[in-house]
Tab-separated table of C-alpha atoms in Angstrom:
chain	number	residue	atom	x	y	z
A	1	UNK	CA	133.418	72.592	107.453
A	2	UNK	CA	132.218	75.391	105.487
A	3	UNK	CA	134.633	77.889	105.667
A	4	UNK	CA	137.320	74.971	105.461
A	5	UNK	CA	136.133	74.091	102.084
A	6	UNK	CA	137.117	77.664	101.143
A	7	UNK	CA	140.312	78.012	102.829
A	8	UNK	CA	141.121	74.498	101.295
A	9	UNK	CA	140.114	75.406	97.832
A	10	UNK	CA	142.109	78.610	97.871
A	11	UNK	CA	145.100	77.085	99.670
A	12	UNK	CA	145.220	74.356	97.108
A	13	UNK	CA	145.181	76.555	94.178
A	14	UNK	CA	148.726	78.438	95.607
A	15	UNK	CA	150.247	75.134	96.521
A	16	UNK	CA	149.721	73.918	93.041
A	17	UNK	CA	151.227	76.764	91.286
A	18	UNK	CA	154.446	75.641	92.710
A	19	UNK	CA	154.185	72.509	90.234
A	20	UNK	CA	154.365	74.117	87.455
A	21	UNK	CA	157.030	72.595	84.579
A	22	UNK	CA	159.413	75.042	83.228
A	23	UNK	CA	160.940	75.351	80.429
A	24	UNK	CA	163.785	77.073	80.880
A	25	UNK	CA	165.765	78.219	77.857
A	26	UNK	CA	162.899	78.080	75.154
A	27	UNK	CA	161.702	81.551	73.628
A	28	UNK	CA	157.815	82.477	74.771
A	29	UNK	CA	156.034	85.273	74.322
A	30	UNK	CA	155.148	87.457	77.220
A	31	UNK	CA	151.588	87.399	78.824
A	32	UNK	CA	151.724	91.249	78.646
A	33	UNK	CA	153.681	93.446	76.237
A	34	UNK	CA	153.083	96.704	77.629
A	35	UNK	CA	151.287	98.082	81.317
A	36	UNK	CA	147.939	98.934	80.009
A	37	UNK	CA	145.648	101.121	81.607
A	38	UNK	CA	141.736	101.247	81.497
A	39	UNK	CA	139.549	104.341	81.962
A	40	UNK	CA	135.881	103.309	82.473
A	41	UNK	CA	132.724	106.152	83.533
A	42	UNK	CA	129.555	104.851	84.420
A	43	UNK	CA	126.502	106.385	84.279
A	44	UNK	CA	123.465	104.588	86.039
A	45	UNK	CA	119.934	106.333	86.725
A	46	UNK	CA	116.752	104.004	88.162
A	47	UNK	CA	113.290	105.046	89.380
A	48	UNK	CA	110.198	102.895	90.821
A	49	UNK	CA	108.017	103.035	93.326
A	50	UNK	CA	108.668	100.091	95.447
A	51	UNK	CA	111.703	101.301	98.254
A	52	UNK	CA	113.059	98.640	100.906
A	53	UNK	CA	113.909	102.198	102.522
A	54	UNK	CA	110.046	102.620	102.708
A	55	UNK	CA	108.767	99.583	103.169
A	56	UNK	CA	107.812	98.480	99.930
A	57	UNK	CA	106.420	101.692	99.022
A	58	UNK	CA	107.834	104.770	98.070
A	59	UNK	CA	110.214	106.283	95.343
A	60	UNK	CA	113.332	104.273	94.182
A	61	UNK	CA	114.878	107.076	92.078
A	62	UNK	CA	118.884	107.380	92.117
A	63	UNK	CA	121.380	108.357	90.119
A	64	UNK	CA	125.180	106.973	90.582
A	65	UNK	CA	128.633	108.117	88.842
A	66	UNK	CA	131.123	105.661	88.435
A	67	UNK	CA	134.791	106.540	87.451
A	68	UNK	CA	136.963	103.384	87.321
A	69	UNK	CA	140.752	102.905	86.665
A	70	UNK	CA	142.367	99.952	85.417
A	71	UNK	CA	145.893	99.314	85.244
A	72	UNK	CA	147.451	96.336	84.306
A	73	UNK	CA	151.209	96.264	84.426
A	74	UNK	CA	153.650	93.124	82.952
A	75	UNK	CA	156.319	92.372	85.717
A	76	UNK	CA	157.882	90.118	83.624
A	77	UNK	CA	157.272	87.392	80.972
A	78	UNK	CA	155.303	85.328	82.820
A	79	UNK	CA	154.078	87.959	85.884
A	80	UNK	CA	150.897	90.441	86.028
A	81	UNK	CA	150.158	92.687	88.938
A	82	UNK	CA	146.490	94.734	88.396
A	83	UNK	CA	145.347	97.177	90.504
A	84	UNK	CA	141.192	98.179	89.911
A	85	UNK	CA	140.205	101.313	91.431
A	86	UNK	CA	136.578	102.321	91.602
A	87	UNK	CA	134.900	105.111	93.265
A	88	UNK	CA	130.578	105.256	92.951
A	89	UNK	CA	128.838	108.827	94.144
A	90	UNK	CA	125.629	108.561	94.340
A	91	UNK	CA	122.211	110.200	95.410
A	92	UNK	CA	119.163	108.182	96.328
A	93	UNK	CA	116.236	109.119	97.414
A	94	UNK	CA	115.283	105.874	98.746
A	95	UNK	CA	118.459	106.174	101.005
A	96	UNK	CA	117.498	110.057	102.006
A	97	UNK	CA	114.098	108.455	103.478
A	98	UNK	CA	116.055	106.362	106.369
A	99	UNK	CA	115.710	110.139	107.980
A	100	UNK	CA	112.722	111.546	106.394
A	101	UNK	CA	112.274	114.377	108.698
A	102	UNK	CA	115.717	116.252	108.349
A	103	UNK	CA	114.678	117.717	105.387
A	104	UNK	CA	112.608	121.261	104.671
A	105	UNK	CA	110.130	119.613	102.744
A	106	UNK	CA	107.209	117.458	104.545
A	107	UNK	CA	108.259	114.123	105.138
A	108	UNK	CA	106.399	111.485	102.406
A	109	UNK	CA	107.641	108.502	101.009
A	110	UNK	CA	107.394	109.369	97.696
A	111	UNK	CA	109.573	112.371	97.609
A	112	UNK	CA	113.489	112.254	98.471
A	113	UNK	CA	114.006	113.930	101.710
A	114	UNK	CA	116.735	117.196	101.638
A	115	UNK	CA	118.872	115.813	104.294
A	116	UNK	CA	122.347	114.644	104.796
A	117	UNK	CA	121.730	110.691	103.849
A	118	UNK	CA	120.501	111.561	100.161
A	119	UNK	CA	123.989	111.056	98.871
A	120	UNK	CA	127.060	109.186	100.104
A	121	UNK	CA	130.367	107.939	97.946
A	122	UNK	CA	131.894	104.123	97.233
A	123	UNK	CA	134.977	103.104	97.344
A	124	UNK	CA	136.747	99.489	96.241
A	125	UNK	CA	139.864	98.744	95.684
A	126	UNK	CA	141.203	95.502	94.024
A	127	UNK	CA	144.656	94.419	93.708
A	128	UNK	CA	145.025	90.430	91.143
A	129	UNK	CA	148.314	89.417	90.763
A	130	UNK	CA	148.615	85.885	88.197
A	131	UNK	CA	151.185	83.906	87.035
A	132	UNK	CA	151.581	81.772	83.590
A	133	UNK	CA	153.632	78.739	83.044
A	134	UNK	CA	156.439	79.028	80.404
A	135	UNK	CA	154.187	76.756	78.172
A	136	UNK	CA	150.982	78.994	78.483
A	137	UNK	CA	149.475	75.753	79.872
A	138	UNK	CA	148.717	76.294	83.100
A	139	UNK	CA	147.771	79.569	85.444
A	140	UNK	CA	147.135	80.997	89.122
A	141	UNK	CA	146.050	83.771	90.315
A	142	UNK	CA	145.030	85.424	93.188
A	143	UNK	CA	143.722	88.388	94.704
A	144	UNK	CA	142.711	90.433	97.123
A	145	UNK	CA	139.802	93.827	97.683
A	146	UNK	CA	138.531	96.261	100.489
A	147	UNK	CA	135.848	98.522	99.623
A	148	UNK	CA	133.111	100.627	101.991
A	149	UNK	CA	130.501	102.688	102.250
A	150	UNK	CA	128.582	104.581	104.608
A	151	UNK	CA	126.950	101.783	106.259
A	152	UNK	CA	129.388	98.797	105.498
A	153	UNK	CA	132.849	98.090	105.053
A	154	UNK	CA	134.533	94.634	103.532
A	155	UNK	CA	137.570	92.490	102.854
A	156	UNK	CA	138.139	89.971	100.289
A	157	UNK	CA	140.887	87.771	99.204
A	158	UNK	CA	140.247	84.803	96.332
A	159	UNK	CA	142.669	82.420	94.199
A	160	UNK	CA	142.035	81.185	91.072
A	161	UNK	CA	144.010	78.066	89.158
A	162	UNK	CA	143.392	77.555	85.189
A	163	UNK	CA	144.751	74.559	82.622
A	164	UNK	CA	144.497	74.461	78.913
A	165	UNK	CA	144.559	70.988	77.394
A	166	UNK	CA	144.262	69.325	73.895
A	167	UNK	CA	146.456	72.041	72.318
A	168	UNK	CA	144.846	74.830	74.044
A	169	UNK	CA	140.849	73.717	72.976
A	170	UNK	CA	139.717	72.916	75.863
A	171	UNK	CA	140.263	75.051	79.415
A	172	UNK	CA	139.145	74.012	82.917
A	173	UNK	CA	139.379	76.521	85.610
A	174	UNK	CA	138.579	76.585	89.296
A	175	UNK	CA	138.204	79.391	92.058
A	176	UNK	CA	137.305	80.473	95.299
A	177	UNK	CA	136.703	83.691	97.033
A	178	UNK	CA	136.200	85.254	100.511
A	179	UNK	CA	134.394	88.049	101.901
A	180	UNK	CA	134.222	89.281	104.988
A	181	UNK	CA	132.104	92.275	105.822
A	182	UNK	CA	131.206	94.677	108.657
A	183	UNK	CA	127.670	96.605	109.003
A	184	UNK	CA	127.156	99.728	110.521
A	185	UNK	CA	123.715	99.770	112.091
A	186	UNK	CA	121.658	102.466	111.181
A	187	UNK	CA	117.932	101.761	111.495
A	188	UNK	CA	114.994	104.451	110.161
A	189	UNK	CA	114.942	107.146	112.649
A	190	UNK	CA	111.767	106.616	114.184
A	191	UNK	CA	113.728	103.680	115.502
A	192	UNK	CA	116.360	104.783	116.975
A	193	UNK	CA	116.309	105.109	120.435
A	194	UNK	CA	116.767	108.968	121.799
A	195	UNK	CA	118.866	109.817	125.504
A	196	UNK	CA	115.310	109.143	127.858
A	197	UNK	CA	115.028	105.412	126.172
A	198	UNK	CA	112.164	106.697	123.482
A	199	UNK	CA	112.071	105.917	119.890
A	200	UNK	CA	112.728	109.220	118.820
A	201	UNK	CA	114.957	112.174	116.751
A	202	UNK	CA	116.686	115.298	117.959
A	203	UNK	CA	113.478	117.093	118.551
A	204	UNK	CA	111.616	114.568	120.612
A	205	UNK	CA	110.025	111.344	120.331
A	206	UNK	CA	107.632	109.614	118.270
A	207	UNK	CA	105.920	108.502	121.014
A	208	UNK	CA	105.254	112.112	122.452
A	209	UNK	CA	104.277	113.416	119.041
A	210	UNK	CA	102.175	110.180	117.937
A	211	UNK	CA	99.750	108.876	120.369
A	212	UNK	CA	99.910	105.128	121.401
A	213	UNK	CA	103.177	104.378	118.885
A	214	UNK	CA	105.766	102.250	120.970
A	215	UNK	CA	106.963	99.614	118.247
A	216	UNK	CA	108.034	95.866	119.322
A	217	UNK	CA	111.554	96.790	118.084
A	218	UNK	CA	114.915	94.641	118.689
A	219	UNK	CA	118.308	95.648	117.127
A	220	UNK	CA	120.304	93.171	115.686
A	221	UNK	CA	123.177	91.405	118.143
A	222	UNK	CA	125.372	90.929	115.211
A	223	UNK	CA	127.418	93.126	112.509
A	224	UNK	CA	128.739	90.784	110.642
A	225	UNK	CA	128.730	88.944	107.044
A	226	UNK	CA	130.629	86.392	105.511
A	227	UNK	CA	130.289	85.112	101.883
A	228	UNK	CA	132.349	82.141	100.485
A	229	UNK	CA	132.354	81.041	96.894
A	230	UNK	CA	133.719	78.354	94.596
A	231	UNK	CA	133.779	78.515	91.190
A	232	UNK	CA	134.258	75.966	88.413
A	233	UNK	CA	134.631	76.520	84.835
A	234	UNK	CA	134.817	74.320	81.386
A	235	UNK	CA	135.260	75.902	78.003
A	236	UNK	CA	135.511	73.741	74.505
A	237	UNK	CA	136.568	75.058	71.154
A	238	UNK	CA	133.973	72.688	69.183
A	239	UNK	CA	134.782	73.908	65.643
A	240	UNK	CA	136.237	76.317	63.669
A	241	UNK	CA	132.878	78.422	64.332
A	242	UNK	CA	131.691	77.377	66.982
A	243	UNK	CA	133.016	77.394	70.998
A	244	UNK	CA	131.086	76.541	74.476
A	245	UNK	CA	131.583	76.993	77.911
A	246	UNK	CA	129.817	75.394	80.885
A	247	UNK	CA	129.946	76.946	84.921
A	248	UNK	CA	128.790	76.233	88.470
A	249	UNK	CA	128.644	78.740	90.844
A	250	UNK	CA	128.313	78.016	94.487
A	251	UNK	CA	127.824	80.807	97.067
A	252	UNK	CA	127.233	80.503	101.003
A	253	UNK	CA	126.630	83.820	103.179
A	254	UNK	CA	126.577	83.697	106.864
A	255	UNK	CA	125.704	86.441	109.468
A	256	UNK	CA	123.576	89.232	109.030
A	257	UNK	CA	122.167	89.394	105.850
A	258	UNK	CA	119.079	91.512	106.130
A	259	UNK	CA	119.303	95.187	105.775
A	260	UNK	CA	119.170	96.992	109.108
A	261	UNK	CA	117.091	100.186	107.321
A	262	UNK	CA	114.333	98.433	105.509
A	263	UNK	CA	111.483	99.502	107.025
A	264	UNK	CA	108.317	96.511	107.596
A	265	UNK	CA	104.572	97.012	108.202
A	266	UNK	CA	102.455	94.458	110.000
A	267	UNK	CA	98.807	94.273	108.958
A	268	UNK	CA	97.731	93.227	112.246
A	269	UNK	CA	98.999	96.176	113.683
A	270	UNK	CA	98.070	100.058	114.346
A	271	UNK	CA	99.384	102.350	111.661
A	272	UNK	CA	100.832	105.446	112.730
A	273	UNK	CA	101.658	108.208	111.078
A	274	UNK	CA	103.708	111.210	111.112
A	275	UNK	CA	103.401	114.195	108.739
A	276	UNK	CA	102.383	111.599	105.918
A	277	UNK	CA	105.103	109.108	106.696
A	278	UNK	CA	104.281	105.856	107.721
A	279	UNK	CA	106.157	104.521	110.716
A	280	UNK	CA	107.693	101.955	110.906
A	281	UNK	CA	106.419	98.564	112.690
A	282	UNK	CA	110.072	96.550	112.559
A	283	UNK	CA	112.769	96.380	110.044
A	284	UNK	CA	113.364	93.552	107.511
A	285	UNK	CA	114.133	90.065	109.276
A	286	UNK	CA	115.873	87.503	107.415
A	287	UNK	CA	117.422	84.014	108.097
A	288	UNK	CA	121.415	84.111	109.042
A	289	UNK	CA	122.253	81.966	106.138
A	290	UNK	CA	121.922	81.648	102.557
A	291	UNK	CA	123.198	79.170	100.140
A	292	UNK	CA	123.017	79.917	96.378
A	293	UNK	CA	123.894	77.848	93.004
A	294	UNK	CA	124.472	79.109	89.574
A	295	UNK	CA	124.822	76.856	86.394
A	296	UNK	CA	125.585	78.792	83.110
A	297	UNK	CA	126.178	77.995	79.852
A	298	UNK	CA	127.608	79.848	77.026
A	299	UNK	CA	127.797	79.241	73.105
A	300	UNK	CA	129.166	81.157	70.699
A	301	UNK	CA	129.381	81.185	67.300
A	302	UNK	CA	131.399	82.619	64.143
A	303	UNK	CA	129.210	83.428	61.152
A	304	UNK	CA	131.580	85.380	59.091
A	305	UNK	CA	134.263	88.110	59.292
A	306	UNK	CA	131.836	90.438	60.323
A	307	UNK	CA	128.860	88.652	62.546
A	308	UNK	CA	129.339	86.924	65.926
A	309	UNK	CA	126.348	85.132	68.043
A	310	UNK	CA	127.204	84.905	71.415
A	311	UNK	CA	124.415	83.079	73.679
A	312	UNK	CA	124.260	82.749	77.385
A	313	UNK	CA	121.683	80.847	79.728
A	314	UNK	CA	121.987	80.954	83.900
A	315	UNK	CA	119.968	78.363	85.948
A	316	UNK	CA	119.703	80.063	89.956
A	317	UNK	CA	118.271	78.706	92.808
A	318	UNK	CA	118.693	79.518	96.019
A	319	UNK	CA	117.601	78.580	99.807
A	320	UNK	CA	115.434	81.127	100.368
A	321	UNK	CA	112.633	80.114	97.694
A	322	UNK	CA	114.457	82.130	94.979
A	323	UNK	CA	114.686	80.703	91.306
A	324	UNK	CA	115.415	82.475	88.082
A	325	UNK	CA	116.649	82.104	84.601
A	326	UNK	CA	118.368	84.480	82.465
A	327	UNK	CA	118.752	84.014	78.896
A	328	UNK	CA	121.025	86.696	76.625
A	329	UNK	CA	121.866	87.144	73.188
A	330	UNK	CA	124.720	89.643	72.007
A	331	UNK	CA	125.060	89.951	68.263
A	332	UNK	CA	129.274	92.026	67.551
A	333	UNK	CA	128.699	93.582	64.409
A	334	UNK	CA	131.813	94.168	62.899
A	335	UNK	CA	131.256	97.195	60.104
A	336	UNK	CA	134.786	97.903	59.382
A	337	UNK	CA	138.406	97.150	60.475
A	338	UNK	CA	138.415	99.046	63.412
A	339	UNK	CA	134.503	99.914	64.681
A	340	UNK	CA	132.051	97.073	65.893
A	341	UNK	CA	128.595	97.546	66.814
A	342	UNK	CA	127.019	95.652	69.682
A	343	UNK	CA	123.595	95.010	70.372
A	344	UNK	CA	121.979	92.825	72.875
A	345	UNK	CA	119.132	91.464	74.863
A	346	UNK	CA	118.297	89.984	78.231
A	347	UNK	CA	115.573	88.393	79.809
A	348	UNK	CA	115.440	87.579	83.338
A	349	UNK	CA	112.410	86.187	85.515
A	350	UNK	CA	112.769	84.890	88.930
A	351	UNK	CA	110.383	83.394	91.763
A	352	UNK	CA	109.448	85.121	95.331
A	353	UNK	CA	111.538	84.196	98.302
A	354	UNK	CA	109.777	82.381	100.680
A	355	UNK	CA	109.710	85.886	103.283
A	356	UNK	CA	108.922	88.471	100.575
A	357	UNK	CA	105.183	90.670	100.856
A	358	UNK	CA	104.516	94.012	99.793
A	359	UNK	CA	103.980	96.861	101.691
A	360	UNK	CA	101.877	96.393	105.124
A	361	UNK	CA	101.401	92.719	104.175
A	362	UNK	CA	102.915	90.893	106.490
A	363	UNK	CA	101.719	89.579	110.130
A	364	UNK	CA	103.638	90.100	113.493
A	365	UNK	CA	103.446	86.177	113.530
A	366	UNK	CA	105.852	85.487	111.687
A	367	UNK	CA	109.186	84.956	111.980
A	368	UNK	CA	111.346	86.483	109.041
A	369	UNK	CA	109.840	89.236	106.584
A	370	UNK	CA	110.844	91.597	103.661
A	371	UNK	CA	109.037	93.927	101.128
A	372	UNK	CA	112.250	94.268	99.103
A	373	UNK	CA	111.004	94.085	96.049
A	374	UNK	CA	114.619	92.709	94.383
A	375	UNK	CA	113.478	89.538	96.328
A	376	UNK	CA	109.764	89.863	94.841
A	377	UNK	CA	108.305	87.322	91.864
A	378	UNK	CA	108.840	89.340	88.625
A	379	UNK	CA	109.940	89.520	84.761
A	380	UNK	CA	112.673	91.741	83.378
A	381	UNK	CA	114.128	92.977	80.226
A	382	UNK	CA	117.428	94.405	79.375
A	383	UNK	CA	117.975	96.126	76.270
A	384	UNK	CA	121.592	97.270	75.345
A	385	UNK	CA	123.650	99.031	72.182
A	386	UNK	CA	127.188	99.482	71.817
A	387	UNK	CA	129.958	100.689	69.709
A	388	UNK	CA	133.563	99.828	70.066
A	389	UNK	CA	136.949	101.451	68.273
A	390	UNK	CA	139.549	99.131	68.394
A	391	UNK	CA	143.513	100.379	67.140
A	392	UNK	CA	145.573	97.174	67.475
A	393	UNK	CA	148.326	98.867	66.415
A	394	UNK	CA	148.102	102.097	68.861
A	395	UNK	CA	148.501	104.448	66.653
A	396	UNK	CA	146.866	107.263	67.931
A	397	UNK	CA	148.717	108.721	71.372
A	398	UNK	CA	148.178	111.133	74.169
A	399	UNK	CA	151.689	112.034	75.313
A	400	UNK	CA	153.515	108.381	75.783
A	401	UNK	CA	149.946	106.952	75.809
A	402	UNK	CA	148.995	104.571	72.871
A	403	UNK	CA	145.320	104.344	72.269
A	404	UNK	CA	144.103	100.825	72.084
A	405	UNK	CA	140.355	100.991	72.028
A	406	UNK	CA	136.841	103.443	72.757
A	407	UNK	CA	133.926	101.537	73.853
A	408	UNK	CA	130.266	103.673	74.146
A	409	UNK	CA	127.147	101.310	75.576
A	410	UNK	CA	124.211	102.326	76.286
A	411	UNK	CA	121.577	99.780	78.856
A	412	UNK	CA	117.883	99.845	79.369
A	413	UNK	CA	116.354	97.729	81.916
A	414	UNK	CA	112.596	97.300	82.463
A	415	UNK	CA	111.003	95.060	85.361
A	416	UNK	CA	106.983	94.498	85.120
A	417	UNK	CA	106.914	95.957	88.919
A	418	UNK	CA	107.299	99.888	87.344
A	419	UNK	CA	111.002	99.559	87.950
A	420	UNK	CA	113.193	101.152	84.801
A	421	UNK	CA	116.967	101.944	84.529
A	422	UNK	CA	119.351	102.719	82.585
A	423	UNK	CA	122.955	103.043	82.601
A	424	UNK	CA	125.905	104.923	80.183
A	425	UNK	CA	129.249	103.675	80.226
A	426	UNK	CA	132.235	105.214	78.166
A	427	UNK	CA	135.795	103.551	78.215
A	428	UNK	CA	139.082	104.243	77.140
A	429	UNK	CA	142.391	101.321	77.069
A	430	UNK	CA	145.510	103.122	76.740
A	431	UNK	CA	148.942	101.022	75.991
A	432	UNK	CA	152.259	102.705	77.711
A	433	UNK	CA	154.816	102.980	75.071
């Protein structure tokens, strides 16, 4: 039944696009003028002390590039086809420490080891195409992604159906998406087992080197994961200052859904060591399903010509023990014509799942476990800045390339477990003339 619902929701979002009323012979506007294209860079750095990689313990730093390309182009009056291509190189030294011993450097969980897993590259592709009735009323859309990475590769397809009512104030919209994703296996070296049937690397085994080490280790029988979502959204123009929008998100995952390199530590049992790297006991063991819900709620309102308060609150709760809330607050400043200033805030706080202990707290009793600390009890804060040129008219160009708009933010995130980030991003929209 539950991957009908999906396949019904998305099947009866394309059926119902053929329903549509025309209006044949009237004069409308075009959804899109021009093909547009969108050149986004993100910059994103972190750092903690709290790795999966490690077992709770251990440095988090990494540092990630982002080029993205957008490119919207009209087909017609009614027609859009978007293509969103996104590449993310990265280096991680919580990643590098699956193999901490292929490095020159002794191998410790606090320092990034030299090997070949300290960096690796992400790719995604996403292709929407959507469709507008001649009225504006009504909308579809649907669309479909593959993206992968060194230890996973996925598919996705979704639809998506929208209505406008009471002369466009009020807008209900529905959707539903589909992934379907493939792991690649890789456990922590120490692990992995060498051509005599030992837990070992390329120059031995752990068991030779460290006396009495022979973990109680089991690799997983399955590759898969699945994730299915539906979507539902309300939005209300309430005044002339004033509009809000209500959501429900609901998510179900199936298949593996723990992390096949996140090293776990048993209390109850011997520590070994090697060089000063703790090895591992198992890896991170969590339940085959996982069913989420998300209720959000926006409001946003018009001060003047030049001030804008735009709210947001998220209810989550999850299966696995997990609640948060996030509340936001995003003040558009607009100081001239053409150049807005954005600042904002975020505060997030969420519960423990029901598996989660830190490093070489958990007991070989039980039956799931994780020291991932992004499933961990805490508080965090997100500080952000931005400042957007916008050129409605295009007049500046770069060869047949009208310049629409510059955006510059700038992100700072804090969580009360020593984790900090931040992240850059710089965009350009171009219009084609």
């Amino acid at each position: 039944m539950k991957y009908l619902f999906s396949l019904l929701l998305i099947a009866s979002v394309l059926v119902a696009s053929a329903q549509d009323d025309n209006t044949a012979g009237e004069y409308k506007k075009r959804v899109l003028e021009h093909t547009e294209i969108d050149f986004l860079v993100n910059y994103y750095q972190q750092d903690g002390e709290n790795a999966a990689v490690t077992g709770g313990r251990g440095t988090e730093d990494l540092q990630d590039l982002s080029p993205t390309i957008v490119v919207a182009v009209p087909l017609n009056d009614d027609d859009v086809l978007t293509i969103n291509a996104n590449i993310s190189a990265y280096t991680s030294a919580s990643s590098s420490n699956i193999n901490p011993f292929d490095g020159k450097q002794p191998a410790d969980p606090f320092v990034a080891s030299s090997g070949a897993s300290k960096s690796d590259v992400w790719g995604n592709v996403v292709g929407s195409y959507s469709h507008s009735s001649d009225d504006r009323n009504r909308l579809w859309n649907a669309n479909l992604s593959v993206s992968a990475e060194f230890d996973y590769t996925s598919f996705g397809l979704g639809a998506g159906r929208t209505w406008l009512f009471n002369e466009k104030n009020t807008e209900l919209s529905l959707n539903g998406n589909i992934y379907l994703d493939t792991w690649s296996l890789i456990y922590p070296i120490e692990l992995r087992t060498n051509q005599g049937g030992e837990h070992g690397f390329s120059g031995g085994s752990f068991q030779e080197i460290v006396a009495g080490y022979n973990p109680s280790f089991n690799e997983h029988t399955s590759k898969g994961r699945n994730s299915y979502s539906a979507g539902i959204g309300l939005s209300q123009i309430l005044s002339s200052r004033m509009t809000g929008y209500v959501s429900a998100d609901f998510i179900l995952q199936d298949g593996l859904l723990s992390t096949p390199f996140h090293r776990i530590y048993f209390a109850d049992k011997t520590d070994y060591f090697f060089e000063n790297f703790h090895l591992a006991d198992d890896i991170e063991q969590l339940p085959n399903s996982r069913f989420k819900i998300a209720l959000g709620a926006r409001l946003n309102y018009f001060v003047n010509h030049r001030i804008t308060l735009r709210t947001f609150y998220r209810y989550y709760t999850d299966d696995w023990g997990i609640t948060s809330h996030t509340a936001s607050i995003e003040i558009p400043i607009k100081i001239t014509d053409k150049f807005t200033l954005y600042p904002s805030y975020r505060f997030y706080n969420q519960t423990a799942a029901d598996y989660f202990a830190p490093y070489n707290e958990h007991l070989s009793t039980e039956k799931y476990y994780t020291s991932d600390y992004d499933l961990s009890e805490f508080n965090a804060n997100n500080y952000g800045f931005g400042v957007s040129y916008t050129d409605v008219f295009t007049k500046g160009h770069i060869w047949k390339l009208g310049l629409k708009s510059i955006d510059l933010k700038y992100h700072k995130y804090d969580r009360d477990s020593a984790f900090t980030a931040s992240m850059f991003s710089f965009g350009l929209k171009f219009v084609v003339d």
